[in-house]
Tab-separated table of C-alpha atoms in Angstrom:
chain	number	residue	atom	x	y	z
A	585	UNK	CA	-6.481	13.206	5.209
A	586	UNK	CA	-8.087	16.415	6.971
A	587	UNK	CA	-7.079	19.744	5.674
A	588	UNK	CA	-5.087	21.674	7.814
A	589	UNK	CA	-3.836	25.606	7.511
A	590	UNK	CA	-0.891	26.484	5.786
A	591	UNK	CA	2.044	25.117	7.113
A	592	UNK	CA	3.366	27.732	9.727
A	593	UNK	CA	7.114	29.429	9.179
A	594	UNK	CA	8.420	26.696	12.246
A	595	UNK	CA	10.886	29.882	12.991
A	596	UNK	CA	9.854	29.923	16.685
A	597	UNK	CA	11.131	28.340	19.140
A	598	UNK	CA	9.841	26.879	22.193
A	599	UNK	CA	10.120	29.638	24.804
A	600	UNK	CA	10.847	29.558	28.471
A	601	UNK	CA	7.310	30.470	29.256
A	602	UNK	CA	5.057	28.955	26.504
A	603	UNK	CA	6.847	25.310	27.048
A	604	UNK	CA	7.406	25.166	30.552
A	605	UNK	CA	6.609	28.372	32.868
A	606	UNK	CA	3.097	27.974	32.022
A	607	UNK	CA	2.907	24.107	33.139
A	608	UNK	CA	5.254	24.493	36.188
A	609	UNK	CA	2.673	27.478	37.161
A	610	UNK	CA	-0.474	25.652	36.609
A	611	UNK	CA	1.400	22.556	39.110
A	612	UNK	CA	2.456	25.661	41.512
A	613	UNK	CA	-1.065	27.371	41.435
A	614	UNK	CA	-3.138	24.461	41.977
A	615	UNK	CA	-0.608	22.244	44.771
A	616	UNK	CA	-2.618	24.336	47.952
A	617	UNK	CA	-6.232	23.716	46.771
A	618	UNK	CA	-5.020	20.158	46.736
A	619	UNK	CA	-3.668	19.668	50.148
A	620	UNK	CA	-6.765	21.714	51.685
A	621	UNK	CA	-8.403	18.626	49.862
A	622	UNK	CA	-10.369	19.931	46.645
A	623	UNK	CA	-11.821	17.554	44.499
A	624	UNK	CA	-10.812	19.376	41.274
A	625	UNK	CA	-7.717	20.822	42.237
A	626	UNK	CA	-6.261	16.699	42.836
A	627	UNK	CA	-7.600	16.608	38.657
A	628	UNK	CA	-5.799	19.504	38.142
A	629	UNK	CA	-2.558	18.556	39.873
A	630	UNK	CA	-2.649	15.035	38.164
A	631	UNK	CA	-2.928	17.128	35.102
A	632	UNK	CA	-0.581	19.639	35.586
A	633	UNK	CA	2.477	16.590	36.387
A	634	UNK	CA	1.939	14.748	33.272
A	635	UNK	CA	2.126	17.847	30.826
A	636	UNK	CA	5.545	18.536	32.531
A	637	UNK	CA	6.370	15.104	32.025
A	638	UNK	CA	5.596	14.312	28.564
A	639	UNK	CA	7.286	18.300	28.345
A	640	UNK	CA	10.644	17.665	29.927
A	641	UNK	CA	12.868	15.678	27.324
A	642	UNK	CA	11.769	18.676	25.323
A	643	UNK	CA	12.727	21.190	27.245
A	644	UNK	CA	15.401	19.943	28.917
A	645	UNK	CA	16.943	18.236	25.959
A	646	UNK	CA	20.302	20.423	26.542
A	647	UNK	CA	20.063	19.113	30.264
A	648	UNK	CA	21.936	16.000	31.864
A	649	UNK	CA	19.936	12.748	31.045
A	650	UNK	CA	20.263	11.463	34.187
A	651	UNK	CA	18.625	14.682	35.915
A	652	UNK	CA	15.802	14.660	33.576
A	653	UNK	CA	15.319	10.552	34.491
A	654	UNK	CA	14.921	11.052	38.091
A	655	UNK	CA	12.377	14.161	37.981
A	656	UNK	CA	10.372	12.377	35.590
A	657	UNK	CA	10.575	9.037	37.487
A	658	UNK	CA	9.591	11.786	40.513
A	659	UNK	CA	6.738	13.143	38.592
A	660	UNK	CA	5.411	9.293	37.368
A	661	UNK	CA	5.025	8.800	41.248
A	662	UNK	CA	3.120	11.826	41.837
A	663	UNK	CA	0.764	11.028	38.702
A	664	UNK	CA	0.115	7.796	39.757
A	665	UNK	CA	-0.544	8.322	43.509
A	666	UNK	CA	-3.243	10.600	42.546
A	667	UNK	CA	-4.779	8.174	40.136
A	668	UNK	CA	-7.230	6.037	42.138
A	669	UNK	CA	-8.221	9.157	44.178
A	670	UNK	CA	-8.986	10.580	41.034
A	671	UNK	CA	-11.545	7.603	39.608
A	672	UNK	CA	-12.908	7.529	42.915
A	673	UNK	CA	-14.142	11.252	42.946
A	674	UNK	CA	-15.737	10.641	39.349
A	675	UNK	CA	-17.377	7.458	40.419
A	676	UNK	CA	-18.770	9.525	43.323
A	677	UNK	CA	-20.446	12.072	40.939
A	678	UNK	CA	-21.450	9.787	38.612
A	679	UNK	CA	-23.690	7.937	41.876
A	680	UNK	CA	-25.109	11.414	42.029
A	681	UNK	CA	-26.158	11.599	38.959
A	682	UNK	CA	-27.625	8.863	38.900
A	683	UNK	CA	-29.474	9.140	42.099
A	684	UNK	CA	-30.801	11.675	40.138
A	685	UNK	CA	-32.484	9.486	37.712
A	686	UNK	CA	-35.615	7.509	37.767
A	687	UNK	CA	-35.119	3.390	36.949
A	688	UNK	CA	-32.799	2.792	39.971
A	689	UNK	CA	-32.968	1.818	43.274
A	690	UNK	CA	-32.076	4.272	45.908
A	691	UNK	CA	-30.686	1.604	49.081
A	692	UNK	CA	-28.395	-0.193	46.130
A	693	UNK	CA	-27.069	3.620	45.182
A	694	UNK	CA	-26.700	4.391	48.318
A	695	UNK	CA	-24.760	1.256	49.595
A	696	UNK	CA	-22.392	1.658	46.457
A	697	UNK	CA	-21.881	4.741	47.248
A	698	UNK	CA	-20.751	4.421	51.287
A	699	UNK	CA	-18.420	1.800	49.845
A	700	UNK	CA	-16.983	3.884	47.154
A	701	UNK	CA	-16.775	7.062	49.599
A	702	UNK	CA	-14.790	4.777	52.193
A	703	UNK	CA	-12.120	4.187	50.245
A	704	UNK	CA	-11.687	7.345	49.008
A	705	UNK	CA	-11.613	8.471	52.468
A	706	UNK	CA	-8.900	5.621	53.267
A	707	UNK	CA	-6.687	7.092	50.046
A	708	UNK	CA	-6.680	10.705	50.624
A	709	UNK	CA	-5.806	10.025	54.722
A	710	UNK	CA	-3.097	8.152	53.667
A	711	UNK	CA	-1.819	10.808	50.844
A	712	UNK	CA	-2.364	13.531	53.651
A	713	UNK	CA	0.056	11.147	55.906
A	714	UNK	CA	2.825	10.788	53.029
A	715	UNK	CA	2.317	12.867	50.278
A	716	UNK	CA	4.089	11.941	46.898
A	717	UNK	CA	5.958	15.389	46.875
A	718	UNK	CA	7.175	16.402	50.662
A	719	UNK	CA	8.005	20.059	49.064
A	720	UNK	CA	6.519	20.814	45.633
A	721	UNK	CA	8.164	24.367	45.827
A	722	UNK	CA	11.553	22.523	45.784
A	723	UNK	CA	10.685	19.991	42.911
A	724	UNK	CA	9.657	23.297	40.535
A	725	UNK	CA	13.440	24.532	41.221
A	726	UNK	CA	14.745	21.855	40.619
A	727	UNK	CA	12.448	21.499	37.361
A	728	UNK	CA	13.347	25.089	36.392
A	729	UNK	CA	16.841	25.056	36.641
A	730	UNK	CA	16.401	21.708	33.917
A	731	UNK	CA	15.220	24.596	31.783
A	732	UNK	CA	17.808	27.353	32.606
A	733	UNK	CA	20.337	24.371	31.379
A	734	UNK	CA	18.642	24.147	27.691
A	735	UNK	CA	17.985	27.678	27.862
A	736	UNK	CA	21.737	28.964	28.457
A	737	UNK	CA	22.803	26.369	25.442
A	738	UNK	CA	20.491	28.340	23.285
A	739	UNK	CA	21.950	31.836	23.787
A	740	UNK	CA	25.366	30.780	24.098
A	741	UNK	CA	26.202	31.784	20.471
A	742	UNK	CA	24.694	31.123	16.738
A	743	UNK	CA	26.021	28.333	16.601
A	744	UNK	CA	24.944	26.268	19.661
A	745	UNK	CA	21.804	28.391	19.295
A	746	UNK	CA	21.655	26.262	15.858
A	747	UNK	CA	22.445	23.382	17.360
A	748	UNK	CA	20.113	23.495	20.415
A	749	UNK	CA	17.168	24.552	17.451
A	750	UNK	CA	17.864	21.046	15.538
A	751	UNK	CA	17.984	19.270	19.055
A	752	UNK	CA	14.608	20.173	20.648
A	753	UNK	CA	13.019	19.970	17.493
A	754	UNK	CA	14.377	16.601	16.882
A	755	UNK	CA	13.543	15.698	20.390
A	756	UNK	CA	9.465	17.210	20.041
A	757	UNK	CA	9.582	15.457	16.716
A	758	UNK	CA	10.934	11.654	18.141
A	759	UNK	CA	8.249	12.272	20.905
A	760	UNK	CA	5.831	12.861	18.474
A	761	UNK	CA	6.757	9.954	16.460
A	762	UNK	CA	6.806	6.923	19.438
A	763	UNK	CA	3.492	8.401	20.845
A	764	UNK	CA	1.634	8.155	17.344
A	765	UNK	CA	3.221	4.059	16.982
A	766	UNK	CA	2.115	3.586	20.254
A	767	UNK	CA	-1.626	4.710	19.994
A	768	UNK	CA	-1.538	3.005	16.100
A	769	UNK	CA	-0.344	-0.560	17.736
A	770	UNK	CA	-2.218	-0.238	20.851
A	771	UNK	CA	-5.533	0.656	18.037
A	772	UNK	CA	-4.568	-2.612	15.957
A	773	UNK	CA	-4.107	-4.960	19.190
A	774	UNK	CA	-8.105	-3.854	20.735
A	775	UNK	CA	-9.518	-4.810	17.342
A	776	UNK	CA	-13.157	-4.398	17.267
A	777	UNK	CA	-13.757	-7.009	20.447
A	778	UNK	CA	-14.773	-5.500	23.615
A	779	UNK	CA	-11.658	-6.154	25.595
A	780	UNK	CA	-11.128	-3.412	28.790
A	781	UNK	CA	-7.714	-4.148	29.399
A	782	UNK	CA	-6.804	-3.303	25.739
A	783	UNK	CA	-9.094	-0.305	25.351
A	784	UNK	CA	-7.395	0.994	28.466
A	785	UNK	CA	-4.241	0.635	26.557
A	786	UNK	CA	-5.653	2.841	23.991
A	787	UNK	CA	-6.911	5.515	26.355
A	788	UNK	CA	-3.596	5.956	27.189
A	789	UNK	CA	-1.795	6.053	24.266
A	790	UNK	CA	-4.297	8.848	23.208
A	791	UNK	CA	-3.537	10.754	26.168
A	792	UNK	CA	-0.050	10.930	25.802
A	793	UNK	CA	-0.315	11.525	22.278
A	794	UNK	CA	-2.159	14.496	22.997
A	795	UNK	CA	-0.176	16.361	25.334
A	796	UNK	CA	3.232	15.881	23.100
A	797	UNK	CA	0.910	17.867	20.248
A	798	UNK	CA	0.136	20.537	23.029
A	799	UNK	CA	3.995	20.699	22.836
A	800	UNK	CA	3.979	21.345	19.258
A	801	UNK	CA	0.778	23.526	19.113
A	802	UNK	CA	3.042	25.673	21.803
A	803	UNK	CA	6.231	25.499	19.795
A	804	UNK	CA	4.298	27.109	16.804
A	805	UNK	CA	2.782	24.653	14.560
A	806	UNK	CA	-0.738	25.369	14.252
A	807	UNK	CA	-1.932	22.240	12.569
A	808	UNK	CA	-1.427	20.239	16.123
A	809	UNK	CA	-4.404	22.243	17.303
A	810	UNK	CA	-6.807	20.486	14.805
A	811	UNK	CA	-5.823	17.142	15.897
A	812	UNK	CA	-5.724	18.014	19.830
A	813	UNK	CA	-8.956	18.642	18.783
A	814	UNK	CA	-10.371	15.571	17.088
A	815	UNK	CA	-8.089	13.562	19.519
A	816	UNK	CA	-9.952	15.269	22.436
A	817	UNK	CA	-13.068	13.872	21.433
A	818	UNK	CA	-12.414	10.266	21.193
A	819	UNK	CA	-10.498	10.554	24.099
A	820	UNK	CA	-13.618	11.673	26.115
A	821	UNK	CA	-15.288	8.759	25.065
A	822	UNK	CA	-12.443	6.170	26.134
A	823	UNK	CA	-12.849	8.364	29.342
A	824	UNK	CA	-16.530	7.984	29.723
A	825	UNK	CA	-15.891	3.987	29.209
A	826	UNK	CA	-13.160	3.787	31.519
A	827	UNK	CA	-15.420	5.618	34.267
A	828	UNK	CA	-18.396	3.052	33.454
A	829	UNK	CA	-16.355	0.360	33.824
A	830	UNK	CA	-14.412	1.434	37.129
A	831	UNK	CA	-18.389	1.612	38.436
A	832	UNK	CA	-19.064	-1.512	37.655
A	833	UNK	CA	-16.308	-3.678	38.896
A	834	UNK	CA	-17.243	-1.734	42.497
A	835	UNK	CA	-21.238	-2.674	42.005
A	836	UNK	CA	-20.565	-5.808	41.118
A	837	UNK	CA	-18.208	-5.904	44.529
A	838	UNK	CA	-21.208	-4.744	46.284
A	839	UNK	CA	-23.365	-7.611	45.256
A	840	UNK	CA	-20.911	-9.701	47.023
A	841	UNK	CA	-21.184	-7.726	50.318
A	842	UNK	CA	-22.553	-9.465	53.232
A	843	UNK	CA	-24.850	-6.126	54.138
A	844	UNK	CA	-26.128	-6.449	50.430
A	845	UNK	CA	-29.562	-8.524	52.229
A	846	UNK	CA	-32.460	-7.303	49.846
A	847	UNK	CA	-30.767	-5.006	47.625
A	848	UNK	CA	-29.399	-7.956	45.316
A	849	UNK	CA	-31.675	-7.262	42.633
A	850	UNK	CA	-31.354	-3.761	42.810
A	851	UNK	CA	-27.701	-4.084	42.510
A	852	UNK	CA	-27.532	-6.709	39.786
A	853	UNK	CA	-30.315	-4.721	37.418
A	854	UNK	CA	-27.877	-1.867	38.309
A	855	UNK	CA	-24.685	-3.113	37.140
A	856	UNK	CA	-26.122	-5.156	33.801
A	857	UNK	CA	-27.410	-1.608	32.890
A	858	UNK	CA	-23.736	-0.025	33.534
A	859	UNK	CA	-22.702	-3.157	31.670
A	860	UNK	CA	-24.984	-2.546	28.477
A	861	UNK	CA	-24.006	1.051	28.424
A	862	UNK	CA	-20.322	-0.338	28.503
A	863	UNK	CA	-21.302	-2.162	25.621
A	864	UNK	CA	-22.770	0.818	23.528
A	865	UNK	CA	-19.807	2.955	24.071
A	866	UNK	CA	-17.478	0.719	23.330
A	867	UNK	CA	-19.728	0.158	19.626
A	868	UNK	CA	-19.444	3.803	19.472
A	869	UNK	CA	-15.599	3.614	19.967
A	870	UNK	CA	-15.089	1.069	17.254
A	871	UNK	CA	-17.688	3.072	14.401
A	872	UNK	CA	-15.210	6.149	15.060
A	873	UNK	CA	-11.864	4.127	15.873
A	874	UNK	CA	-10.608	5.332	11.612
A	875	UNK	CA	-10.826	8.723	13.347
A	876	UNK	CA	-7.945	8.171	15.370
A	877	UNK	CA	-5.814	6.485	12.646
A	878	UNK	CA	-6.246	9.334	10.589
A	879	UNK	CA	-4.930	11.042	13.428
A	880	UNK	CA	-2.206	8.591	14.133
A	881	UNK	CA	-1.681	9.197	10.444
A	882	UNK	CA	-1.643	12.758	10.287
A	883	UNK	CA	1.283	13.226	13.061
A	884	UNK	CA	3.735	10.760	11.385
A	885	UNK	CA	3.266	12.629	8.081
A	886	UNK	CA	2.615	15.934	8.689
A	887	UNK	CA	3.847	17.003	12.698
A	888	UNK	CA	7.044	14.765	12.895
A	889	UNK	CA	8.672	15.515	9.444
A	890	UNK	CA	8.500	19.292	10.031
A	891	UNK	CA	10.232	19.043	13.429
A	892	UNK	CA	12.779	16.800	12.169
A	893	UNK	CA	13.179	18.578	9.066
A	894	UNK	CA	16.123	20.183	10.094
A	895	UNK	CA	18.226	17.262	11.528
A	896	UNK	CA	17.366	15.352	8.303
A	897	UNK	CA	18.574	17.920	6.304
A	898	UNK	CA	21.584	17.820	8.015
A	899	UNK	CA	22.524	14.415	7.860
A	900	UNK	CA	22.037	14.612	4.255
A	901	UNK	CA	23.904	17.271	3.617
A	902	UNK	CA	26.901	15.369	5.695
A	903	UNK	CA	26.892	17.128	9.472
A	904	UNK	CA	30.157	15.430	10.520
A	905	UNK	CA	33.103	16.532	7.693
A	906	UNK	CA	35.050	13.634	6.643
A	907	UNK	CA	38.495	12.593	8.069
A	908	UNK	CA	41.880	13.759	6.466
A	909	UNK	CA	44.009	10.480	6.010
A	910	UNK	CA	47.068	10.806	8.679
A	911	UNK	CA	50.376	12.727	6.891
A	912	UNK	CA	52.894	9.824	6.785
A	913	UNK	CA	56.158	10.717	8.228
């Protein structure tokens, strides 16, 4: 197990602006570069909706559950109508890049690449037509007010304040806990065999895991920083495979394009080298796969118990006091 600094005082608590102002700002800052149509800033607003998501039990812990269901099922739509957009706009660079390099063929790069552009083209005219949030100034209310919920709990006296302590934490600390089973089964089910649909599985699970420890790094515990870190890395490199293989299921499209004519060969050479480079990330993913069940690891014994340290402590020490038998009369 990696060695971590000393574990932290967990005395503070998850303020308004370190657990949620921040990622409501960095939704708010970024929403007009997005509708003027800026590559990044659609990265940055996919971004910026899933930190709030995997952030809102947390926050809003104190809040109705049925309020915090619908503004995440809100937020799920927005992430996921900027998804495609988003692999588009890498696949795009990544064509530059490569027309950059010697080895291949310009007319198969550059009939990839019209295809590729068209649809992206097709996607964001039909966001720009019906956008996935009609009024994002609105959603942020109605996202902060979630918050002014949990945060009027937690000054409403020592003892709720106590109360609403044990309940976030044990809310950060069950998030923590499902999104570490989830990356360690989705790990075991991809095996070592080169199977895209399961990998994908796992760059998701990693994803997710991450952004519940940028919760805890936030809340105060310093040791989440070390594995955002070492997380962050393999995650890059599920990344980098999922790009290479969103490339090559559209190059291998192309071959089957009736303008293809003479390119074939360039376009088949083309995709079996995305192919083998598939291949030698995903060997590079499975040498470095232990990293991420020490990981996995880690958060189940280190992260979860000292978030839920407090609610155990109180079950053991018998929260609920018992019942008086009834006075007969």
């Amino acid at each position: 197990m990696a060695d971590y600094p000393p574990h932290p005082s967990m005395k503070v608590q998850p303020s308004y602006d370190t657990l949620w102002r921040k990622r409501l700002q960095a939704l708010d800052a970024v929403w007009p570069e997005f509708l003027a149509g800026e590559t990044e800033a659609l990265h940055k607003a996919r971004v910026a909706s899933r930190r709030i998501r995997e952030a809102l039990p947390v926050v809003g812990v104190s809040a109705p559950r049925a309020k915090v269901k619908k503004l995440r099922k809100r937020l799920r739509y927005l992430t996921r109508s900027l998804g495609p957009i988003r692999e588009l706009d890498v696949e795009l660079g990544m064509l530059e890049k490569q027309a950059a390099e010697d080895g291949v063929s310009r007319s198969a790069l550059s009939l990839v690449r019209r295809e590729v552009a068209a649809r992206r083209l097709a996607l964001r005219d039909r966001l720009g037509e019906e956008p996935p949030v009609a009024d994002v100034t609105k959603l942020i209310k109605k996202l902060e007010r979630v918050a002014e919920t949990t945060d009027k709990a937690r000054k409403a006296g020592s003892q709720k304040q106590a109360d609403h302590e044990q309940a976030w934490r044990a809310a950060l600390g069950l998030a923590l806990l499902r999104r570490a089973k989830r990356l360690k089964t989705a790990l075991e089910h991809a095996g070592p065999l080169y199977s895209p649909e399961r990998i994908h599985c796992v760059r998701i699970a990693a994803k997710k895991l991450r952004y519940a420890l940028e919760i805890a790094q936030d809340a105060g515990d310093t040791r989440a920083r070390t594995i955002v870190k070492r997380l962050k890395g393999e995650q890059q490199r599920l990344g980098r495979l999922h790009d290479l293989e969103a490339l090559l299921r559209h190059v291998r499209e192309a071959e089957a394009s009736p303008r293809v004519g003479a390119r074939l060969a360039d376009l088949t050479a083309f995709a079996d080298a995305l192919e083998r480079d598939c291949r030698q990330v995903h060997a590079e993913f499975v040498e470095h796969r232990d990293a991420m069940f020490e990981c996995v690891k880690d958060v189940r014994h280190l992260l979860v118990p000292a978030f839920s340290i407090a609610r155990f402590h109180q079950a053991r020490a018998g929260a609920r006091p018992k019942r008086r038998p009834a006075k007969r009369a």
